[in-house]
Amino acid sequence: MRLKGKIAVVSGAAAGIGAATVARFAEEGATVYAGDLSFKENSEEGGILRRRLDVRDLTLWENLANEVSGAGSAQILVNNAGLVGTYASLTDVSVEDWHSVIAVNQTGVFYGMRVFIPQMLGRGGSVINVSSIWGAVGAAGVAPYTASKGAVTQMSKNGALTYAKEKVRVNSVHPGLIATPMIAAQDPNISADVVRATPMGRIGEPGEVAAVILFLASDEASYVTGAQFMVDGGYTAQ
Ligand SMILES: NC(=O)c1ccc[n+]([C@@H]2O[C@H](COP(=O)([O-])OP(=O)(O)OC[C@H]3O[C@@H](n4cnc5c(N)ncnc54)[C@H](O)[C@@H]3O)[C@@H](O)[C@H]2O)c1
């Protein structure tokens, strides 16, 4: 029960890494507010409160923060919602596609921290922002995704440095290729290329990322802030 008595908020909670994180957090005793665009109505079961959340919408974030503050205050925030959107390059991507990816992956993370960090100041809290290997090292094409994930890396360090004295830790997690609906929808040739470039030679499982997120959320990570955690089978070690 590593999160007993804690309140956690997870975005992008309906599938993949987010769903695995919600399940681990609940097993470890947290009350989890699970937000996702695809949740049509509110539901509650086994310490998991599912809420419709579009991370692009600041008002929905504020409503969720108000609800959570009525129940106590959030000690854990996982900004996980994200999408690739387009594989287009800087010169080919449409301006609309550019803004739509930045709105979810970058501005959504900004909104999450903006509304939930105030609940943590002085009391203690852990923010985990899900970036990517492509927010740590370069990749060709996929221009808005790499830009947004690089921003998530720096926003995490910024939050870590800004709020360190007020007991808020902020870290980023960088998954390699993980078996989720996002990857199932991707061109298999792209996934095969990433597996070939992965020293472990295999795709990762959502639970392998959730385990690292759980560590960062827990008090075991009490001296860890501003760090980048690769969960990538060695991809970025090369
Ligand atoms: N799967 C991978 O290989 C991989 C690799 C690196 C980074 N990541 C990152 O991990 C995170 C989770 O990825 P995943 O593979 O589990 O994705 P996924 O597509 O399987 O699940 C993402 C979830 O986010 C939700 N979502 C999408 N847009 C949203 C919005 N505007 N508001 C709220 N919820 C929204 C979706 O409904 C879905 O439930 C993402 O940030 C992704 O960029 C994934």
PDB file of C-alpha atoms and ligand atoms in Angstrom:
ATOM      1  CA  MET A   1       0.000   0.000   0.000  1.00  0.00           C
ATOM      2  CA  ARG A   2       2.612   2.510  -1.147  1.00  0.00           C
ATOM      3  CA  LEU A   3       0.033   5.259  -1.841  1.00  0.00           C
ATOM      4  CA  LYS A   4      -2.331   4.667   1.073  1.00  0.00           C
ATOM      5  CA  GLY A   5      -4.372   7.760   1.915  1.00  0.00           C
ATOM      6  CA  LYS A   6      -3.163   9.741  -1.095  1.00  0.00           C
ATOM      7  CA  ILE A   7      -5.298  11.391  -3.761  1.00  0.00           C
ATOM      8  CA  ALA A   8      -4.004  11.037  -7.319  1.00  0.00           C
ATOM      9  CA  VAL A   9      -5.116  12.536 -10.628  1.00  0.00           C
ATOM     10  CA  VAL A  10      -4.266  10.787 -13.906  1.00  0.00           C
ATOM     11  CA  SER A  11      -5.069  12.136 -17.387  1.00  0.00           C
ATOM     12  CA  GLY A  12      -5.513   9.940 -20.448  1.00  0.00           C
ATOM     13  CA  ALA A  13      -6.702   7.284 -18.030  1.00  0.00           C
ATOM     14  CA  ALA A  14      -8.942   5.136 -20.246  1.00  0.00           C
ATOM     15  CA  ALA A  15      -6.298   3.193 -22.148  1.00  0.00           C
ATOM     16  CA  GLY A  16      -2.665   2.189 -22.405  1.00  0.00           C
ATOM     17  CA  ILE A  17      -0.142   3.645 -19.955  1.00  0.00           C
ATOM     18  CA  GLY A  18      -2.787   5.789 -18.208  1.00  0.00           C
ATOM     19  CA  ALA A  19      -5.099   2.828 -17.529  1.00  0.00           C
ATOM     20  CA  ALA A  20      -2.178   0.738 -16.229  1.00  0.00           C
ATOM     21  CA  THR A  21      -1.147   3.604 -13.941  1.00  0.00           C
ATOM     22  CA  VAL A  22      -4.668   4.031 -12.559  1.00  0.00           C
ATOM     23  CA  ALA A  23      -4.848   0.291 -11.800  1.00  0.00           C
ATOM     24  CA  ARG A  24      -1.453   0.282 -10.008  1.00  0.00           C
ATOM     25  CA  PHE A  25      -2.304   3.406  -8.003  1.00  0.00           C
ATOM     26  CA  ALA A  26      -5.639   1.912  -6.866  1.00  0.00           C
ATOM     27  CA  GLU A  27      -3.941  -1.385  -5.893  1.00  0.00           C
ATOM     28  CA  GLU A  28      -1.502   0.658  -3.790  1.00  0.00           C
ATOM     29  CA  GLY A  29      -4.300   2.341  -1.834  1.00  0.00           C
ATOM     30  CA  ALA A  30      -4.720   5.707  -3.594  1.00  0.00           C
ATOM     31  CA  THR A  31      -8.003   7.396  -4.373  1.00  0.00           C
ATOM     32  CA  VAL A  32      -7.629   8.012  -8.103  1.00  0.00           C
ATOM     33  CA  TYR A  33      -9.384  10.662 -10.170  1.00  0.00           C
ATOM     34  CA  ALA A  34      -9.074   9.176 -13.644  1.00  0.00           C
ATOM     35  CA  GLY A  35      -9.710  11.723 -16.415  1.00  0.00           C
ATOM     36  CA  ASP A  36     -10.166  10.933 -20.087  1.00  0.00           C
ATOM     37  CA  LEU A  37     -11.774  12.398 -23.162  1.00  0.00           C
ATOM     38  CA  SER A  38     -13.524   9.084 -23.801  1.00  0.00           C
ATOM     39  CA  PHE A  39     -15.307   8.844 -20.425  1.00  0.00           C
ATOM     40  CA  LYS A  40     -18.824   9.977 -21.295  1.00  0.00           C
ATOM     41  CA  GLU A  41     -20.214   9.968 -17.767  1.00  0.00           C
ATOM     42  CA  ASN A  42     -18.884   9.953 -14.232  1.00  0.00           C
ATOM     43  CA  SER A  43     -18.463   6.610 -12.475  1.00  0.00           C
ATOM     44  CA  GLU A  44     -16.889   5.361  -9.263  1.00  0.00           C
ATOM     45  CA  GLU A  45     -15.648   1.919  -8.356  1.00  0.00           C
ATOM     46  CA  GLY A  46     -12.875   0.517  -6.156  1.00  0.00           C
ATOM     47  CA  GLY A  47     -11.349   3.896  -5.288  1.00  0.00           C
ATOM     48  CA  ILE A  48     -11.295   4.994  -8.956  1.00  0.00           C
ATOM     49  CA  LEU A  49     -13.410   8.022  -9.872  1.00  0.00           C
ATOM     50  CA  ARG A  50     -13.731   8.308 -13.657  1.00  0.00           C
ATOM     51  CA  ARG A  51     -14.379  11.795 -14.959  1.00  0.00           C
ATOM     52  CA  ARG A  52     -14.678  13.237 -18.458  1.00  0.00           C
ATOM     53  CA  LEU A  53     -11.601  15.401 -19.001  1.00  0.00           C
ATOM     54  CA  ASP A  54     -10.391  17.019 -22.193  1.00  0.00           C
ATOM     55  CA  VAL A  55      -6.914  18.228 -21.259  1.00  0.00           C
ATOM     56  CA  ARG A  56      -7.240  21.049 -23.834  1.00  0.00           C
ATOM     57  CA  ASP A  57     -10.057  22.614 -21.796  1.00  0.00           C
ATOM     58  CA  LEU A  58      -8.895  24.697 -18.809  1.00  0.00           C
ATOM     59  CA  THR A  59     -12.448  24.935 -17.446  1.00  0.00           C
ATOM     60  CA  LEU A  60     -12.722  21.135 -17.197  1.00  0.00           C
ATOM     61  CA  TRP A  61      -9.356  21.041 -15.382  1.00  0.00           C
ATOM     62  CA  GLU A  62     -10.582  23.743 -12.966  1.00  0.00           C
ATOM     63  CA  ASN A  63     -13.822  21.836 -12.332  1.00  0.00           C
ATOM     64  CA  LEU A  64     -11.834  18.692 -11.545  1.00  0.00           C
ATOM     65  CA  ALA A  65      -9.477  20.599  -9.239  1.00  0.00           C
ATOM     66  CA  ASN A  66     -12.479  22.059  -7.388  1.00  0.00           C
ATOM     67  CA  GLU A  67     -13.997  18.609  -6.958  1.00  0.00           C
ATOM     68  CA  VAL A  68     -10.707  17.179  -5.681  1.00  0.00           C
ATOM     69  CA  SER A  69     -10.191  20.061  -3.243  1.00  0.00           C
ATOM     70  CA  GLY A  70     -13.635  19.295  -1.819  1.00  0.00           C
ATOM     71  CA  ALA A  71     -12.340  15.810  -0.959  1.00  0.00           C
ATOM     72  CA  GLY A  72      -8.949  16.961   0.380  1.00  0.00           C
ATOM     73  CA  SER A  73      -6.115  17.847  -1.993  1.00  0.00           C
ATOM     74  CA  ALA A  74      -4.197  16.093  -4.726  1.00  0.00           C
ATOM     75  CA  GLN A  75      -0.769  14.776  -3.749  1.00  0.00           C
ATOM     76  CA  ILE A  76      -0.083  13.143  -7.124  1.00  0.00           C
ATOM     77  CA  LEU A  77      -0.668  14.368 -10.688  1.00  0.00           C
ATOM     78  CA  VAL A  78       0.167  12.268 -13.751  1.00  0.00           C
ATOM     79  CA  ASN A  79      -0.054  14.250 -16.985  1.00  0.00           C
ATOM     80  CA  ASN A  80      -0.257  11.274 -19.331  1.00  0.00           C
ATOM     81  CA  ALA A  81      -2.785  12.186 -22.056  1.00  0.00           C
ATOM     82  CA  GLY A  82      -1.041  12.547 -25.380  1.00  0.00           C
ATOM     83  CA  LEU A  83      -1.174  11.674 -29.042  1.00  0.00           C
ATOM     84  CA  VAL A  84       1.151  11.497 -32.036  1.00  0.00           C
ATOM     85  CA  GLY A  85      -1.452  13.094 -34.298  1.00  0.00           C
ATOM     86  CA  THR A  86       0.719  13.329 -37.400  1.00  0.00           C
ATOM     87  CA  TYR A  87       4.087  12.007 -38.570  1.00  0.00           C
ATOM     88  CA  ALA A  88       4.560  15.026 -40.864  1.00  0.00           C
ATOM     89  CA  SER A  89       7.783  17.042 -40.942  1.00  0.00           C
ATOM     90  CA  LEU A  90       8.270  20.726 -40.098  1.00  0.00           C
ATOM     91  CA  THR A  91       7.822  21.704 -43.752  1.00  0.00           C
ATOM     92  CA  ASP A  92       4.859  19.398 -44.459  1.00  0.00           C
ATOM     93  CA  VAL A  93       2.736  19.594 -41.322  1.00  0.00           C
ATOM     94  CA  SER A  94      -0.413  21.692 -41.583  1.00  0.00           C
ATOM     95  CA  VAL A  95      -0.704  24.599 -39.168  1.00  0.00           C
ATOM     96  CA  GLU A  96      -3.965  23.059 -37.860  1.00  0.00           C
ATOM     97  CA  ASP A  97      -2.267  19.716 -37.110  1.00  0.00           C
ATOM     98  CA  TRP A  98       0.624  21.516 -35.435  1.00  0.00           C
ATOM     99  CA  HIS A  99      -1.686  23.374 -33.048  1.00  0.00           C
ATOM    100  CA  SER A 100      -3.883  20.354 -32.360  1.00  0.00           C
ATOM    101  CA  VAL A 101      -0.948  18.215 -31.149  1.00  0.00           C
ATOM    102  CA  ILE A 102       0.592  21.060 -29.115  1.00  0.00           C
ATOM    103  CA  ALA A 103      -2.834  21.691 -27.513  1.00  0.00           C
ATOM    104  CA  VAL A 104      -3.010  18.174 -26.048  1.00  0.00           C
ATOM    105  CA  ASN A 105       0.621  17.234 -25.407  1.00  0.00           C
ATOM    106  CA  GLN A 106       2.016  20.581 -24.274  1.00  0.00           C
ATOM    107  CA  THR A 107      -0.765  22.964 -23.265  1.00  0.00           C
ATOM    108  CA  GLY A 108      -2.660  20.092 -21.602  1.00  0.00           C
ATOM    109  CA  VAL A 109       0.361  19.424 -19.366  1.00  0.00           C
ATOM    110  CA  PHE A 110       0.640  23.149 -18.587  1.00  0.00           C
ATOM    111  CA  TYR A 111      -3.052  23.286 -17.582  1.00  0.00           C
ATOM    112  CA  GLY A 112      -2.724  20.213 -15.360  1.00  0.00           C
ATOM    113  CA  MET A 113       0.228  21.659 -13.458  1.00  0.00           C
ATOM    114  CA  ARG A 114      -1.367  25.102 -13.306  1.00  0.00           C
ATOM    115  CA  VAL A 115      -4.498  23.879 -11.534  1.00  0.00           C
ATOM    116  CA  PHE A 116      -3.081  21.101  -9.336  1.00  0.00           C
ATOM    117  CA  ILE A 117       0.326  22.384  -8.151  1.00  0.00           C
ATOM    118  CA  PRO A 118      -1.376  25.053  -5.965  1.00  0.00           C
ATOM    119  CA  GLN A 119      -3.031  22.206  -3.995  1.00  0.00           C
ATOM    120  CA  MET A 120       0.428  20.727  -3.329  1.00  0.00           C
ATOM    121  CA  LEU A 121       2.423  23.811  -2.337  1.00  0.00           C
ATOM    122  CA  GLY A 122       3.803  23.472   1.181  1.00  0.00           C
ATOM    123  CA  ARG A 123       1.879  20.219   1.743  1.00  0.00           C
ATOM    124  CA  GLY A 124       3.938  18.056  -0.591  1.00  0.00           C
ATOM    125  CA  GLY A 125       3.202  16.566  -3.964  1.00  0.00           C
ATOM    126  CA  SER A 126       4.555  14.626  -6.904  1.00  0.00           C
ATOM    127  CA  VAL A 127       3.931  15.521 -10.537  1.00  0.00           C
ATOM    128  CA  ILE A 128       4.857  12.993 -13.211  1.00  0.00           C
ATOM    129  CA  ASN A 129       4.732  14.219 -16.796  1.00  0.00           C
ATOM    130  CA  VAL A 130       4.750  11.557 -19.505  1.00  0.00           C
ATOM    131  CA  SER A 131       7.096  12.676 -22.260  1.00  0.00           C
ATOM    132  CA  SER A 132       8.727  10.207 -24.691  1.00  0.00           C
ATOM    133  CA  ILE A 133      12.104   9.001 -25.920  1.00  0.00           C
ATOM    134  CA  TRP A 134      11.360  11.573 -28.620  1.00  0.00           C
ATOM    135  CA  GLY A 135      11.252  14.298 -25.961  1.00  0.00           C
ATOM    136  CA  ALA A 136      14.801  13.385 -24.945  1.00  0.00           C
ATOM    137  CA  VAL A 137      16.573  12.564 -28.210  1.00  0.00           C
ATOM    138  CA  GLY A 138      15.838  13.631 -31.764  1.00  0.00           C
ATOM    139  CA  ALA A 139      13.708  11.867 -34.362  1.00  0.00           C
ATOM    140  CA  ALA A 140      13.072  12.807 -37.997  1.00  0.00           C
ATOM    141  CA  GLY A 141       9.545  13.771 -39.032  1.00  0.00           C
ATOM    142  CA  VAL A 142       6.802  13.692 -36.313  1.00  0.00           C
ATOM    143  CA  ALA A 143       7.474  17.410 -35.872  1.00  0.00           C
ATOM    144  CA  PRO A 144       4.721  18.561 -33.495  1.00  0.00           C
ATOM    145  CA  TYR A 145       5.029  15.421 -31.343  1.00  0.00           C
ATOM    146  CA  THR A 146       8.787  15.803 -30.835  1.00  0.00           C
ATOM    147  CA  ALA A 147       8.387  19.538 -30.188  1.00  0.00           C
ATOM    148  CA  SER A 148       5.650  18.991 -27.613  1.00  0.00           C
ATOM    149  CA  LYS A 149       7.459  16.142 -25.854  1.00  0.00           C
ATOM    150  CA  GLY A 150      10.669  18.188 -25.683  1.00  0.00           C
ATOM    151  CA  ALA A 151       8.610  20.946 -24.091  1.00  0.00           C
ATOM    152  CA  VAL A 152       7.233  18.482 -21.537  1.00  0.00           C
ATOM    153  CA  THR A 153      10.816  17.609 -20.544  1.00  0.00           C
ATOM    154  CA  GLN A 154      11.682  21.267 -19.947  1.00  0.00           C
ATOM    155  CA  MET A 155       8.363  22.132 -18.284  1.00  0.00           C
ATOM    156  CA  SER A 156       9.077  19.312 -15.824  1.00  0.00           C
ATOM    157  CA  LYS A 157      12.527  20.666 -14.958  1.00  0.00           C
ATOM    158  CA  ASN A 158      11.047  24.168 -14.691  1.00  0.00           C
ATOM    159  CA  GLY A 159       8.386  22.947 -12.257  1.00  0.00           C
ATOM    160  CA  ALA A 160      10.970  20.992 -10.270  1.00  0.00           C
ATOM    161  CA  LEU A 161      13.213  24.027  -9.810  1.00  0.00           C
ATOM    162  CA  THR A 162      10.406  26.509  -9.196  1.00  0.00           C
ATOM    163  CA  TYR A 163       8.598  24.496  -6.498  1.00  0.00           C
ATOM    164  CA  ALA A 164      11.401  22.422  -4.885  1.00  0.00           C
ATOM    165  CA  LYS A 165      11.363  24.454  -1.671  1.00  0.00           C
ATOM    166  CA  GLU A 166       7.589  24.074  -1.432  1.00  0.00           C
ATOM    167  CA  LYS A 167       7.801  20.264  -1.338  1.00  0.00           C
ATOM    168  CA  VAL A 168       6.565  19.642  -4.859  1.00  0.00           C
ATOM    169  CA  ARG A 169       8.592  17.171  -6.926  1.00  0.00           C
ATOM    170  CA  VAL A 170       8.257  17.163 -10.722  1.00  0.00           C
ATOM    171  CA  ASN A 171       9.799  14.474 -12.931  1.00  0.00           C
ATOM    172  CA  SER A 172       9.364  13.293 -16.509  1.00  0.00           C
ATOM    173  CA  VAL A 173       9.001   9.717 -17.735  1.00  0.00           C
ATOM    174  CA  HIS A 174      10.160   8.814 -21.238  1.00  0.00           C
ATOM    175  CA  PRO A 175       8.654   5.628 -22.639  1.00  0.00           C
ATOM    176  CA  GLY A 176      10.101   3.865 -25.642  1.00  0.00           C
ATOM    177  CA  LEU A 177       7.786   1.754 -27.786  1.00  0.00           C
ATOM    178  CA  ILE A 178       5.001   0.463 -25.523  1.00  0.00           C
ATOM    179  CA  ALA A 179       2.166  -1.888 -26.523  1.00  0.00           C
ATOM    180  CA  THR A 180      -0.882   0.397 -26.282  1.00  0.00           C
ATOM    181  CA  PRO A 181      -3.795   1.346 -28.570  1.00  0.00           C
ATOM    182  CA  MET A 182      -1.667   4.302 -29.768  1.00  0.00           C
ATOM    183  CA  ILE A 183       0.942   1.920 -31.160  1.00  0.00           C
ATOM    184  CA  ALA A 184      -1.626  -0.578 -32.458  1.00  0.00           C
ATOM    185  CA  ALA A 185      -2.927   2.257 -34.671  1.00  0.00           C
ATOM    186  CA  GLN A 186       0.555   3.152 -35.965  1.00  0.00           C
ATOM    187  CA  ASP A 187       2.170   1.946 -39.227  1.00  0.00           C
ATOM    188  CA  PRO A 188       3.790  -1.395 -38.221  1.00  0.00           C
ATOM    189  CA  ASN A 189       6.924  -0.457 -40.184  1.00  0.00           C
ATOM    190  CA  ILE A 190       7.550   2.495 -37.839  1.00  0.00           C
ATOM    191  CA  SER A 191       7.137   0.246 -34.789  1.00  0.00           C
ATOM    192  CA  ALA A 192       9.430  -2.407 -36.312  1.00  0.00           C
ATOM    193  CA  ASP A 193      12.118   0.242 -36.869  1.00  0.00           C
ATOM    194  CA  VAL A 194      11.918   1.331 -33.218  1.00  0.00           C
ATOM    195  CA  VAL A 195      12.127  -2.279 -31.973  1.00  0.00           C
ATOM    196  CA  ARG A 196      15.199  -2.837 -34.173  1.00  0.00           C
ATOM    197  CA  ALA A 197      16.813   0.239 -32.563  1.00  0.00           C
ATOM    198  CA  THR A 198      15.950  -0.973 -29.042  1.00  0.00           C
ATOM    199  CA  PRO A 199      18.796  -2.886 -27.363  1.00  0.00           C
ATOM    200  CA  MET A 200      16.363  -5.186 -25.540  1.00  0.00           C
ATOM    201  CA  GLY A 201      14.843  -5.998 -28.927  1.00  0.00           C
ATOM    202  CA  ARG A 202      11.221  -5.974 -27.810  1.00  0.00           C
ATOM    203  CA  ILE A 203       8.245  -3.705 -27.227  1.00  0.00           C
ATOM    204  CA  GLY A 204       7.503  -2.665 -23.627  1.00  0.00           C
ATOM    205  CA  GLU A 205       4.301  -3.239 -21.670  1.00  0.00           C
ATOM    206  CA  PRO A 206       2.181  -0.444 -20.127  1.00  0.00           C
ATOM    207  CA  GLY A 207       2.751  -1.947 -16.668  1.00  0.00           C
ATOM    208  CA  GLU A 208       6.503  -1.475 -17.070  1.00  0.00           C
ATOM    209  CA  VAL A 209       5.937   2.284 -17.413  1.00  0.00           C
ATOM    210  CA  ALA A 210       3.304   2.362 -14.650  1.00  0.00           C
ATOM    211  CA  ALA A 211       5.842   0.779 -12.255  1.00  0.00           C
ATOM    212  CA  VAL A 212       8.221   3.727 -12.737  1.00  0.00           C
ATOM    213  CA  ILE A 213       5.398   6.256 -12.432  1.00  0.00           C
ATOM    214  CA  LEU A 214       4.338   4.532  -9.194  1.00  0.00           C
ATOM    215  CA  PHE A 215       7.871   4.828  -7.777  1.00  0.00           C
ATOM    216  CA  LEU A 216       7.987   8.551  -8.598  1.00  0.00           C
ATOM    217  CA  ALA A 217       4.535   9.084  -7.081  1.00  0.00           C
ATOM    218  CA  SER A 218       5.478   7.307  -3.852  1.00  0.00           C
ATOM    219  CA  ASP A 219       7.413   8.636  -0.866  1.00  0.00           C
ATOM    220  CA  GLU A 220      10.262   6.269  -1.838  1.00  0.00           C
ATOM    221  CA  ALA A 221      11.200   8.935  -4.422  1.00  0.00           C
ATOM    222  CA  SER A 222      11.374  11.648  -1.740  1.00  0.00           C
ATOM    223  CA  TYR A 223      14.761  13.025  -2.979  1.00  0.00           C
ATOM    224  CA  VAL A 224      13.994  12.701  -6.697  1.00  0.00           C
ATOM    225  CA  THR A 225      13.009  15.813  -8.631  1.00  0.00           C
ATOM    226  CA  GLY A 226      13.812  17.348 -12.014  1.00  0.00           C
ATOM    227  CA  ALA A 227      14.875  13.926 -13.320  1.00  0.00           C
ATOM    228  CA  GLN A 228      14.207  12.184 -16.619  1.00  0.00           C
ATOM    229  CA  PHE A 229      13.320   8.504 -16.309  1.00  0.00           C
ATOM    230  CA  MET A 230      13.846   6.470 -19.479  1.00  0.00           C
ATOM    231  CA  VAL A 231      11.646   3.375 -19.761  1.00  0.00           C
ATOM    232  CA  ASP A 232      12.826   2.353 -23.191  1.00  0.00           C
ATOM    233  CA  GLY A 233      14.688  -0.953 -23.226  1.00  0.00           C
ATOM    234  CA  GLY A 234      17.958   0.980 -23.615  1.00  0.00           C
ATOM    235  CA  TYR A 235      16.948   3.016 -26.725  1.00  0.00           C
ATOM    236  CA  THR A 236      18.395   6.322 -25.484  1.00  0.00           C
ATOM    237  CA  ALA A 237      21.530   4.786 -23.927  1.00  0.00           C
ATOM    238  CA  GLN A 238      23.163   4.522 -27.363  1.00  0.00           C
TER     239      GLN A 238
HETATM  240  N1  LIG B   1       2.823   3.914 -26.400  1.00  0.00           N
HETATM  241  C1  LIG B   1       4.045   4.366 -26.662  1.00  0.00           C
HETATM  242  O1  LIG B   1       4.840   3.719 -27.367  1.00  0.00           O
HETATM  243  C2  LIG B   1       4.484   5.694 -26.111  1.00  0.00           C
HETATM  244  C3  LIG B   1       5.832   6.047 -26.273  1.00  0.00           C
HETATM  245  C4  LIG B   1       6.289   7.262 -25.760  1.00  0.00           C
HETATM  246  C5  LIG B   1       5.405   8.108 -25.114  1.00  0.00           C
HETATM  247  N2  LIG B   1       4.110   7.733 -24.968  1.00  0.00           N
HETATM  248  C6  LIG B   1       3.221   8.680 -24.287  1.00  0.00           C
HETATM  249  O2  LIG B   1       2.525   8.031 -23.258  1.00  0.00           O
HETATM  250  C7  LIG B   1       1.250   8.662 -23.071  1.00  0.00           C
HETATM  251  C8  LIG B   1       0.169   7.604 -23.122  1.00  0.00           C
HETATM  252  O3  LIG B   1       0.277   6.961 -24.379  1.00  0.00           O
HETATM  253  P1  LIG B   1      -0.504   5.609 -24.731  1.00  0.00           P
HETATM  254  O4  LIG B   1       0.358   4.893 -25.692  1.00  0.00           O
HETATM  255  O5  LIG B   1      -0.982   4.942 -23.492  1.00  0.00           O
HETATM  256  O6  LIG B   1      -1.717   6.252 -25.561  1.00  0.00           O
HETATM  257  P2  LIG B   1      -3.171   5.692 -25.925  1.00  0.00           P
HETATM  258  O7  LIG B   1      -3.560   6.362 -27.180  1.00  0.00           O
HETATM  259  O8  LIG B   1      -3.145   4.220 -25.895  1.00  0.00           O
HETATM  260  O9  LIG B   1      -4.043   6.258 -24.718  1.00  0.00           O
HETATM  261  C9  LIG B   1      -4.119   7.660 -24.546  1.00  0.00           C
HETATM  262  C10 LIG B   1      -5.376   8.026 -23.769  1.00  0.00           C
HETATM  263  O10 LIG B   1      -5.414   9.452 -23.736  1.00  0.00           O
HETATM  264  C11 LIG B   1      -6.744   9.872 -24.022  1.00  0.00           C
HETATM  265  N3  LIG B   1      -6.737  11.221 -24.597  1.00  0.00           N
HETATM  266  C12 LIG B   1      -6.359  11.596 -25.830  1.00  0.00           C
HETATM  267  N4  LIG B   1      -6.561  12.904 -25.992  1.00  0.00           N
HETATM  268  C13 LIG B   1      -7.061  13.378 -24.828  1.00  0.00           C
HETATM  269  C14 LIG B   1      -7.483  14.650 -24.369  1.00  0.00           C
HETATM  270  N5  LIG B   1      -7.472  15.729 -25.170  1.00  0.00           N
HETATM  271  N6  LIG B   1      -7.923  14.765 -23.102  1.00  0.00           N
HETATM  272  C15 LIG B   1      -7.981  13.687 -22.294  1.00  0.00           C
HETATM  273  N7  LIG B   1      -7.632  12.448 -22.677  1.00  0.00           N
HETATM  274  C16 LIG B   1      -7.176  12.297 -23.933  1.00  0.00           C
HETATM  275  C17 LIG B   1      -7.285   8.835 -24.993  1.00  0.00           C
HETATM  276  O11 LIG B   1      -8.717   8.816 -24.982  1.00  0.00           O
HETATM  277  C18 LIG B   1      -6.673   7.553 -24.444  1.00  0.00           C
HETATM  278  O12 LIG B   1      -7.504   6.942 -23.462  1.00  0.00           O
HETATM  279  C19 LIG B   1       1.140   9.719 -24.177  1.00  0.00           C
HETATM  280  O13 LIG B   1       1.490  10.986 -23.657  1.00  0.00           O
HETATM  281  C20 LIG B   1       2.169   9.262 -25.193  1.00  0.00           C
HETATM  282  O14 LIG B   1       2.667  10.310 -25.987  1.00  0.00           O
HETATM  283  C21 LIG B   1       3.624   6.556 -25.449  1.00  0.00           C
END
